[in-house]
Every structure is written in structure tokens, then in C-alpha cells.
Short mmCIF file of N, CA and C in Angstrom, two decimals:
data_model
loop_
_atom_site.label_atom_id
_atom_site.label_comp_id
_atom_site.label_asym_id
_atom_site.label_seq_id
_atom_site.Cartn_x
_atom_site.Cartn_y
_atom_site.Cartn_z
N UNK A 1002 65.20 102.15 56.65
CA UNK A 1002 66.61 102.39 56.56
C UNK A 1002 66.84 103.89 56.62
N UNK A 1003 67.68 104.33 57.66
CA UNK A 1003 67.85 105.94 57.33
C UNK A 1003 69.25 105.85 57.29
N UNK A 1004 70.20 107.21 56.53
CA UNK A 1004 71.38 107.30 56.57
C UNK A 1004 71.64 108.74 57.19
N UNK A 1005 72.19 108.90 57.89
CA UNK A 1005 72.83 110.57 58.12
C UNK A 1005 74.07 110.93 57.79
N UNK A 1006 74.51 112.26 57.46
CA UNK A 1006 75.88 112.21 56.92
C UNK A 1006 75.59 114.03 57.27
N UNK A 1007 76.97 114.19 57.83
CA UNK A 1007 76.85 115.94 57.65
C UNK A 1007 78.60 116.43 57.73
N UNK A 1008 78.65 117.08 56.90
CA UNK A 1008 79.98 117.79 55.93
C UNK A 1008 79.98 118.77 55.70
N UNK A 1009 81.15 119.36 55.73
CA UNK A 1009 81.18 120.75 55.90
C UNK A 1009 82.89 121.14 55.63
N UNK A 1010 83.23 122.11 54.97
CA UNK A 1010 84.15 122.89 54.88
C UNK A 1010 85.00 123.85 56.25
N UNK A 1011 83.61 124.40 56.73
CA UNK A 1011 84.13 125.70 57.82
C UNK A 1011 83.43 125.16 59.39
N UNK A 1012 83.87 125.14 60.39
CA UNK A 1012 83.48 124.78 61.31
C UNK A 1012 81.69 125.42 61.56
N UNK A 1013 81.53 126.43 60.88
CA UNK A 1013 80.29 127.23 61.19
C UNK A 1013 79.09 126.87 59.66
N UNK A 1014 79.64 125.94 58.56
CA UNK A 1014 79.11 126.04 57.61
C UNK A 1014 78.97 124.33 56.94
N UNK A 1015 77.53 123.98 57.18
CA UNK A 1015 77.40 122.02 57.27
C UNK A 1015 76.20 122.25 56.57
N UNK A 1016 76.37 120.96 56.06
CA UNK A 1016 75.40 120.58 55.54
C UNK A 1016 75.13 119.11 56.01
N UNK A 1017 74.02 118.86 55.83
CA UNK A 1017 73.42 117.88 56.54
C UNK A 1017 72.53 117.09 55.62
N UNK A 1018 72.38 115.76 55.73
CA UNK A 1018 71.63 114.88 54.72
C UNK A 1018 71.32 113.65 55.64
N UNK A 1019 69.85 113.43 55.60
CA UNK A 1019 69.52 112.63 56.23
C UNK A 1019 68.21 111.96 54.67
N UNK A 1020 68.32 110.60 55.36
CA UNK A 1020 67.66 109.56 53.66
C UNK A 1020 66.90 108.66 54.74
N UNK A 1021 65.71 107.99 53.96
CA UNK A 1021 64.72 106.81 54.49
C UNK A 1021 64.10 106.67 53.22
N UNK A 1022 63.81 105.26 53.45
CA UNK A 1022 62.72 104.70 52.81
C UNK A 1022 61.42 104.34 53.52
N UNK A 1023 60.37 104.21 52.98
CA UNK A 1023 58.93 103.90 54.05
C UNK A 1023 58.16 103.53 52.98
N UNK A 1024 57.18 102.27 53.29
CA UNK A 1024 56.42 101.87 52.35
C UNK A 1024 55.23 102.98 52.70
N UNK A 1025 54.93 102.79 51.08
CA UNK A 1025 53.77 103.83 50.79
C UNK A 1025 52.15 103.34 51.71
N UNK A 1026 52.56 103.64 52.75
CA UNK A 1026 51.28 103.19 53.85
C UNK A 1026 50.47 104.54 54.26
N UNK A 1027 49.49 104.81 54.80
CA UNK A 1027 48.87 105.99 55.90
C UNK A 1027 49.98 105.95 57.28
N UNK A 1028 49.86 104.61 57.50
CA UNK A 1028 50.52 104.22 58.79
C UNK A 1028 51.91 104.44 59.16
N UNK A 1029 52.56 104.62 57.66
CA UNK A 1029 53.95 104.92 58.39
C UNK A 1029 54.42 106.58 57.98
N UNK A 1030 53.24 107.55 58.09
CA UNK A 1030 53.30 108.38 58.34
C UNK A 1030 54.06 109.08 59.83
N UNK A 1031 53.61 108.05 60.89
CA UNK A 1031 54.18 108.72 62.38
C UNK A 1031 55.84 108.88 62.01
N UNK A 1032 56.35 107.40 61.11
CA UNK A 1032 57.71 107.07 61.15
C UNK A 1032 58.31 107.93 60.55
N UNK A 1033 57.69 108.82 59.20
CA UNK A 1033 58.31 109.67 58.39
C UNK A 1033 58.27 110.82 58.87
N UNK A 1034 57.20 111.26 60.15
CA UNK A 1034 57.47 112.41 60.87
C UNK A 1034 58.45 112.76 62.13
N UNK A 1035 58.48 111.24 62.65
CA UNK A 1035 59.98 110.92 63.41
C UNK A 1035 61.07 111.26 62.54
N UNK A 1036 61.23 110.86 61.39
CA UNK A 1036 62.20 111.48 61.10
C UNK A 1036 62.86 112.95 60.57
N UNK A 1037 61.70 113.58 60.18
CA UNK A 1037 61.93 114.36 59.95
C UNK A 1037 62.47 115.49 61.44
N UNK A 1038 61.45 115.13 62.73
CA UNK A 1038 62.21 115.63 63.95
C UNK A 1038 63.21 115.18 63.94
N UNK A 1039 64.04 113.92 64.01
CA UNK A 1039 65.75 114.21 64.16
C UNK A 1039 66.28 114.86 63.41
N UNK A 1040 65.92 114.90 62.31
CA UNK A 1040 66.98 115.56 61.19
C UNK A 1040 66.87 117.17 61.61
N UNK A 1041 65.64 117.73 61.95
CA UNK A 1041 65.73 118.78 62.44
C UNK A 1041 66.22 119.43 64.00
N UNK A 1042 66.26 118.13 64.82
CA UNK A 1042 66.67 118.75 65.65
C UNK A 1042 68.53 118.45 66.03
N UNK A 1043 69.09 117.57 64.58
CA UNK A 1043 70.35 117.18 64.58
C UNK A 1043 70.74 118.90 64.24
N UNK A 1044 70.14 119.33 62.64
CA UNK A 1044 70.44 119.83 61.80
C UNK A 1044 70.50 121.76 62.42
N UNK A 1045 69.30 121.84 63.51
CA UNK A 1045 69.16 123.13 64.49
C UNK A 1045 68.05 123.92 63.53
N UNK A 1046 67.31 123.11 63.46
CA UNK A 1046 66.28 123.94 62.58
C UNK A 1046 65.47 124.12 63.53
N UNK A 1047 65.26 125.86 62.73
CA UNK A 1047 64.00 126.38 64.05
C UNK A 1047 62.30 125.99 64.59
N UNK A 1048 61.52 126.16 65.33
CA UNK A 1048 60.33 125.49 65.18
C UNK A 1048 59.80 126.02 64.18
N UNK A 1049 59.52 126.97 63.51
CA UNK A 1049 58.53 127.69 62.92
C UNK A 1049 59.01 126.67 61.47
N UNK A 1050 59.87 126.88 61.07
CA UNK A 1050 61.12 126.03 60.00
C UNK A 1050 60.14 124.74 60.02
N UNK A 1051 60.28 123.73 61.06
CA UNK A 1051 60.03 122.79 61.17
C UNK A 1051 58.29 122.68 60.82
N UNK A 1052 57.86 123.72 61.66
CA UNK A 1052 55.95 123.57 61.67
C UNK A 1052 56.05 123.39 59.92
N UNK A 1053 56.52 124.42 59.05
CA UNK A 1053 56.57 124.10 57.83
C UNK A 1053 56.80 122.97 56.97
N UNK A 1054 57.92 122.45 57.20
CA UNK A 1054 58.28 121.58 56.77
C UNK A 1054 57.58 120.07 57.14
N UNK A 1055 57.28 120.01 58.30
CA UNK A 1055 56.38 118.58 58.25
C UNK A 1055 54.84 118.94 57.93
N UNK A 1056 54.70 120.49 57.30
CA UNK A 1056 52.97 120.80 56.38
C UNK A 1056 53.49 120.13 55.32
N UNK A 1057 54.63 120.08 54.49
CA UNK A 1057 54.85 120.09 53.44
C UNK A 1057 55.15 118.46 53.17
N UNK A 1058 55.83 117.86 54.20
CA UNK A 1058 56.29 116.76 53.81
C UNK A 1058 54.96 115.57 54.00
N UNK A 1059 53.96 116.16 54.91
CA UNK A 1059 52.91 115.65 54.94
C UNK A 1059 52.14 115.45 53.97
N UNK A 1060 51.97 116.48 53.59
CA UNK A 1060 51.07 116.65 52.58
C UNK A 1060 51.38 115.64 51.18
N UNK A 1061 53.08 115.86 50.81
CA UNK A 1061 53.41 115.24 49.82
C UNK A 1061 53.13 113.67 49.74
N UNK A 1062 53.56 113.16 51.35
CA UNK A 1062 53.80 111.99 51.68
C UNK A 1062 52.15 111.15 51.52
N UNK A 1063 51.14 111.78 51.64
CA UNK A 1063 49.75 111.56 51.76
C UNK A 1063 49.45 111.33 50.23
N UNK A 1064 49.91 112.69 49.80
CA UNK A 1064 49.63 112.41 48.50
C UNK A 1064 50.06 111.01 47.63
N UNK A 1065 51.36 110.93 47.87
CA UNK A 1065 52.30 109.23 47.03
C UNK A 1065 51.29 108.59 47.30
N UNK A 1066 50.70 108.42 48.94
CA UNK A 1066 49.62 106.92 49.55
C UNK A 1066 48.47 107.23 48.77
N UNK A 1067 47.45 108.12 49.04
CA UNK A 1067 46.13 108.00 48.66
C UNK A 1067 46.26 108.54 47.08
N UNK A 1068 46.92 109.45 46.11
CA UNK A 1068 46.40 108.94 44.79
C UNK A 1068 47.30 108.71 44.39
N UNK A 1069 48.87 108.68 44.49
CA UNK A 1069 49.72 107.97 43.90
C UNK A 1069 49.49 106.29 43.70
N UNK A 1070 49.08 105.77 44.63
CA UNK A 1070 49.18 104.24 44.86
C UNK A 1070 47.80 104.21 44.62
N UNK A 1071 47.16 104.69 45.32
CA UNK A 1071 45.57 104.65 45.09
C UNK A 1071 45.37 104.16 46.82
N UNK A 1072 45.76 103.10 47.18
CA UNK A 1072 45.58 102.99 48.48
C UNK A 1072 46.97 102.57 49.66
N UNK A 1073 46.92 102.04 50.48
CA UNK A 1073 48.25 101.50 50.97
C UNK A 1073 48.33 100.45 50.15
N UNK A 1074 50.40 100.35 50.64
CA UNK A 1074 51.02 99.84 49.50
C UNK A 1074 52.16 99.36 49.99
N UNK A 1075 53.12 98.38 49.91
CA UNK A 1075 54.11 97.97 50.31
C UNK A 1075 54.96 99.18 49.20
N UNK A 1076 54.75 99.17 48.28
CA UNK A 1076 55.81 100.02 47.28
C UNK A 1076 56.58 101.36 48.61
N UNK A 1077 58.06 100.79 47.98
CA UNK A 1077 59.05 102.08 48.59
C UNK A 1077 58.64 103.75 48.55
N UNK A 1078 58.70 104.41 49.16
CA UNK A 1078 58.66 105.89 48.95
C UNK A 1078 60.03 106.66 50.05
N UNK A 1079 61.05 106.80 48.87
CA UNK A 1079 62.06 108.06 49.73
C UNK A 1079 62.02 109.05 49.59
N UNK A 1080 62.72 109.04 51.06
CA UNK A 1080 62.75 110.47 51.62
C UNK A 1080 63.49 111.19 51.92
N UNK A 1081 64.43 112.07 51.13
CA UNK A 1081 65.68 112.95 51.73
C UNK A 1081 65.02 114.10 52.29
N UNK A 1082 66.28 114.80 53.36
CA UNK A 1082 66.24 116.25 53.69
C UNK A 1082 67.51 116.27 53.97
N UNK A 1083 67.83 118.12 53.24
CA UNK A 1083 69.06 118.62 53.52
C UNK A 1083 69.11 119.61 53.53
N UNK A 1084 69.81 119.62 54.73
CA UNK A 1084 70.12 121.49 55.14
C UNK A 1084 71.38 122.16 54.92
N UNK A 1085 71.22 122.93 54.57
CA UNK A 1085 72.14 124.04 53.97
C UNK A 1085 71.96 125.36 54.78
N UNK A 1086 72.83 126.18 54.37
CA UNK A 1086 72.76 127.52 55.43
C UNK A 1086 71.26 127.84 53.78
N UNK A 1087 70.82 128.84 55.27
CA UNK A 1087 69.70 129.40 54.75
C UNK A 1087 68.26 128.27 54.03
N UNK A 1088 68.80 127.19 53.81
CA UNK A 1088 67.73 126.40 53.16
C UNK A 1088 67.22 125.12 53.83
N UNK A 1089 66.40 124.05 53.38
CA UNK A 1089 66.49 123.32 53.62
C UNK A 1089 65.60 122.30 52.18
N UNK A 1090 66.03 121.14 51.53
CA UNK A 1090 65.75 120.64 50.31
C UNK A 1090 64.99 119.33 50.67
N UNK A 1091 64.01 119.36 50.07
CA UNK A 1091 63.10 118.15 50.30
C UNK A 1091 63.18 117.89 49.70
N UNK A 1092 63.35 116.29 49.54
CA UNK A 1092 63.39 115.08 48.31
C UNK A 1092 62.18 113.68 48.32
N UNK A 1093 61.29 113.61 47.48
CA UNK A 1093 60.27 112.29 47.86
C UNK A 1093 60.13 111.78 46.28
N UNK A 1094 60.50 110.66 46.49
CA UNK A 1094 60.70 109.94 45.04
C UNK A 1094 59.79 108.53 45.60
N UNK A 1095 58.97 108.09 44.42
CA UNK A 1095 58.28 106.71 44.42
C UNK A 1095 57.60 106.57 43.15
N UNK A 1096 57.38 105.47 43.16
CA UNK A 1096 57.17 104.26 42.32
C UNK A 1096 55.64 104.31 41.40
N UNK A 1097 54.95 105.18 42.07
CA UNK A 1097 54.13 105.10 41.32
C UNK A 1097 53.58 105.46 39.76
N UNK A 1098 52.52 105.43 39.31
CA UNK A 1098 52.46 106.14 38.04
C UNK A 1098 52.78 107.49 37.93
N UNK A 1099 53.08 107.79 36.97
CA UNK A 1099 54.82 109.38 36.44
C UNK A 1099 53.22 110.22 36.62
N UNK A 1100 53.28 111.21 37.61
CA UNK A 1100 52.50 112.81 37.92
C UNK A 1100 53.32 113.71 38.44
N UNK A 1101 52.76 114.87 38.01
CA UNK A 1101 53.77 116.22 38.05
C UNK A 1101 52.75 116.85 39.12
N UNK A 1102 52.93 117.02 40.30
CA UNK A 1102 52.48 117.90 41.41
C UNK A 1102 52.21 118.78 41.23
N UNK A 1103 53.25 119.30 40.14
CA UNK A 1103 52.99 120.86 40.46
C UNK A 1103 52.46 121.32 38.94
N UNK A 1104 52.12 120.88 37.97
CA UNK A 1104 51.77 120.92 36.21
C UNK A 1104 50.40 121.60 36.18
N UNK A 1105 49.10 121.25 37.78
CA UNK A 1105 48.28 121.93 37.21
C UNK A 1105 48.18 123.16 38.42
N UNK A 1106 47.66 124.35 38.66
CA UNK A 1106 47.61 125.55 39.57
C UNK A 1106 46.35 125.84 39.99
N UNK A 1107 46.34 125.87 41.12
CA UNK A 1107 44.97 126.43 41.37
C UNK A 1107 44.82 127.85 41.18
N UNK A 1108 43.46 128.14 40.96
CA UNK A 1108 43.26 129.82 40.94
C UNK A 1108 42.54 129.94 42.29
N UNK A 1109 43.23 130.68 43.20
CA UNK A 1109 42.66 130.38 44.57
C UNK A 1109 41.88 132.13 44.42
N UNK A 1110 42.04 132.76 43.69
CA UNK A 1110 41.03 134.02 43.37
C UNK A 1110 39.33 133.44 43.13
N UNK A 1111 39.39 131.97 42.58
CA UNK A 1111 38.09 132.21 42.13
C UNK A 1111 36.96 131.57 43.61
N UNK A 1112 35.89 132.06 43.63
CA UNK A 1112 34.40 131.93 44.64
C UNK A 1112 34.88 130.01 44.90
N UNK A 1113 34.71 129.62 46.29
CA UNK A 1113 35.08 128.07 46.55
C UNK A 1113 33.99 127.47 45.89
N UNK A 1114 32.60 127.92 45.34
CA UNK A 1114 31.85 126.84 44.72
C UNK A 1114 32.42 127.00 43.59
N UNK A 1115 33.12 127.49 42.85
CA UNK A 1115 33.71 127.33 41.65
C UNK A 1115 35.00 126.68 41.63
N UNK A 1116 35.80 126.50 42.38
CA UNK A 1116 36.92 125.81 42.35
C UNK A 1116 36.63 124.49 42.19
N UNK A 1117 37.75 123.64 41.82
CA UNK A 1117 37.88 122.16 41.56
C UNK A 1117 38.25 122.06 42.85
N UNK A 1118 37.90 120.63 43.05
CA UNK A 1118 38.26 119.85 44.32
C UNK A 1118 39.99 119.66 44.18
N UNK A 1119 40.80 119.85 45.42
CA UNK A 1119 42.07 119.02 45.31
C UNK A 1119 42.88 120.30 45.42
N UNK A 1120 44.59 120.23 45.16
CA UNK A 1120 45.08 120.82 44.75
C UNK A 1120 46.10 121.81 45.70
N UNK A 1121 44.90 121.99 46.41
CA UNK A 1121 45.25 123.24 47.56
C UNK A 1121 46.59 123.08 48.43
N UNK A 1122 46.71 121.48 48.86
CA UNK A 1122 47.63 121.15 49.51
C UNK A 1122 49.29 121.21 49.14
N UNK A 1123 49.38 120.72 47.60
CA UNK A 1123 50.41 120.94 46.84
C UNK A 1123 50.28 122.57 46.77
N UNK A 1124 49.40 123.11 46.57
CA UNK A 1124 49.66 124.65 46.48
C UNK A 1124 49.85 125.63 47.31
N UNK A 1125 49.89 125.15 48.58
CA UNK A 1125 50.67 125.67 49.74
C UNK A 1125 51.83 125.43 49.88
N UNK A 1126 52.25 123.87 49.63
CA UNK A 1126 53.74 123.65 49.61
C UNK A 1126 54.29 124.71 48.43
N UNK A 1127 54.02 124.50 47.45
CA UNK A 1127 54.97 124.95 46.55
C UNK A 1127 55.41 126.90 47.20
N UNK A 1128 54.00 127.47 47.67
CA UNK A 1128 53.93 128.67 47.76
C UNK A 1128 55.05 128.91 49.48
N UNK A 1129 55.35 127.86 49.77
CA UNK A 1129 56.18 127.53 51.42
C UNK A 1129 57.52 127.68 50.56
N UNK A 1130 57.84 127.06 49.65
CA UNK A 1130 59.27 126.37 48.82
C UNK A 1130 59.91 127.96 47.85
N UNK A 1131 61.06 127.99 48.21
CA UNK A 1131 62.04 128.95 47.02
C UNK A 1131 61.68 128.25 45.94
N UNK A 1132 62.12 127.28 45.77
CA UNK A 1132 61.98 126.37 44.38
C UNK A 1132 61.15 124.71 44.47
N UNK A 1133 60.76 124.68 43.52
CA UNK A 1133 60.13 123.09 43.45
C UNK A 1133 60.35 122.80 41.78
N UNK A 1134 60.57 121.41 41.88
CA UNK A 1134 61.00 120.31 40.69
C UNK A 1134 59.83 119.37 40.67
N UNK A 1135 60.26 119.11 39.16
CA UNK A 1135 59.57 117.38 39.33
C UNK A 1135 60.36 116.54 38.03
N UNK A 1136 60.20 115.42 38.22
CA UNK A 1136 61.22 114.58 36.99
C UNK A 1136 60.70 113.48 37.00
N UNK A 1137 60.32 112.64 36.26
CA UNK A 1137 60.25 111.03 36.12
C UNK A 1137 61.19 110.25 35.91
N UNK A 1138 61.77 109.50 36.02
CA UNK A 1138 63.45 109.03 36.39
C UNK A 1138 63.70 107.93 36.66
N UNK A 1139 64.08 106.86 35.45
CA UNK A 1139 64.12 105.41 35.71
C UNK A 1139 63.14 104.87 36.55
N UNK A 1140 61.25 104.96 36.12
CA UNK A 1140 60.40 104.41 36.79
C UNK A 1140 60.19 105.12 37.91
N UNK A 1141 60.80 106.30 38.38
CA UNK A 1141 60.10 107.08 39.77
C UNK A 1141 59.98 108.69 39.58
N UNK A 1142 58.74 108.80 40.04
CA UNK A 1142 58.06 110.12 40.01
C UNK A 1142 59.37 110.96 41.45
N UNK A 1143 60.19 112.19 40.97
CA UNK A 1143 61.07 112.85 41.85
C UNK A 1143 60.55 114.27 41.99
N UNK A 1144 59.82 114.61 43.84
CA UNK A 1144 59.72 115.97 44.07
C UNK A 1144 60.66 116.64 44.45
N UNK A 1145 61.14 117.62 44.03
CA UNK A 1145 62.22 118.19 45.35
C UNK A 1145 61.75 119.52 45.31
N UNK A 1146 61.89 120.08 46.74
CA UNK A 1146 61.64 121.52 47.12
C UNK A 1146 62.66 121.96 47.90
N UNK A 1147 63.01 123.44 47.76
CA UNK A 1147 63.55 124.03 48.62
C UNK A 1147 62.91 124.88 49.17
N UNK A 1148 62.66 124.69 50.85
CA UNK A 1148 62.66 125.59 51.75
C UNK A 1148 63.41 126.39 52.25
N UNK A 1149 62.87 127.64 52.33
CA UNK A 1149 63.91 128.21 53.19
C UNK A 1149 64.03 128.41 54.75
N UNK A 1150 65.07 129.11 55.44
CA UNK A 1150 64.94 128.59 56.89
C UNK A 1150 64.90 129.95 57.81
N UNK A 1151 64.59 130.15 58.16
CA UNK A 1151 64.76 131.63 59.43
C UNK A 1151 66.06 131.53 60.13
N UNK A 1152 66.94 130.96 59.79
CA UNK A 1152 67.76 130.47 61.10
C UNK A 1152 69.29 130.26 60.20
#
């Protein structure tokens, strides 16, 4: 199910909101990256914008499947994006057991045989994002990030 909606005050100043749901699969990864190209190419987001944003939404989206769920999963996982001048806000909410993405940090200073496994991926997003959230919320784990946009 996707919804689009875009509103705006000033002919030069919109915002844009585009929503899906996708079961927590590997497989419907292609579908959640389809969407994220329309919304960006409704919304006029630049490539570089975009190369970012589907690192980020990837990454998150991988994450819900392989340790959120543990494996594929019929369970729902949504997906907002919204653009704003200067920004753009990622939203991925699902069902699984309540984890905070962003609660533990990597120390990317220390030698790679000393690092813990994991981590790195959320720690690029966050370091991509102005801001990042997290909330547990009537049974669903809620990320949201804001990117910002060149454009």
C-alpha cells in the first residue's frame, strides 16, 4: 500500500509524504527501493541526496529482516519519507522486539581486530542524518532520521 500526498503553502515551498508497508522479507527489498525512487524523483531530490538515502534506508530495512525478525517474516514494516526544503525525514517502524539502533556507538578509532562485530552500518546512517530518534510505541520499534538535502 503506498500513499502520496504533497502540500504546501507557497508555490515554491512543498512538502511531500510518501508511506508503504512491506513485509519484513530480504525480497521485498527491490519494492522498498522502488519506492523510495519515486518519492525522490516526484519530490526532485538530487542524485547524490538519493545515493544516500537508499545507504540508509537499506541498511535500516535489512536490519528490521535479519535481526529484528531474526529471519523473513510476513510481519508489516513501514515506511515513510518526507521532504521538506532543505531536508528529507525517514520513518521505519515494525513489529518486532523494542531495540534502540542507535543506544550502543561504535568507537571506529579503535585497531579492526579490536572492534565488535556489527554496528557500522547504523553508524554511518546516523553520521549521514541531522537528527535520529528512536521510540517504542504501542508494540512498534520507531526510527526516524533526518537527512539533509543539497538541493
Amino acid at each position: 500500500m503506498q500513499d502520496l500526498r504533497i502540500s504546501g503553502h507557497a508555490p515554491n515551498v512543498k512538502k511531500m509524504k510518501m508511506t508503504a508497508i512491506f513485509p519484513a522479507r530480504l525480497d521485498a527489498l527491490g519494492a522498498v527501493c522502488a519506492l523510495l525512487e519515486r518519492f525522490c524523483a516526484a519530490g526532485g531530490v538530487a542524485h547524490d541526496d538519493r545515493l544516500r538515502l537508499n545507504l540508509v534506508l537499506e541498511e535500516l530495512f535489512m536490519n528490521t529482516v535479519r535481526h529484528g525478525h531474526g529471519e523473513d517474516s510476513d510481519a508489516p514494516v513501514w515506511v515513510g519519507l518526507e521532504a521538506a526544503p532543505g531536508q528529507v525525514a525517514l520513518e521505519i517502524e515494525d513489529t518486532a522486539p523494542p531495540y534502540n539502533p542507535f543506544a550502543r556507538s561504535v568507537d571506529v578509532d579503535l585497531p579492526l581486530e579490536e572492534r565488535r562485530i556489527g554496528g557500522l552500518g547504523v553508524h554511518l546512517a546516523r553520521e549521514l542524518s541531522i537528527a535520529v530518534s528512536y521510540a517504542y510505541v504501542f508494540g512498534r520499534n520507531c526510527v526516524r532520521l533526518q537527512i539533509p538535502r543539497s538541493n
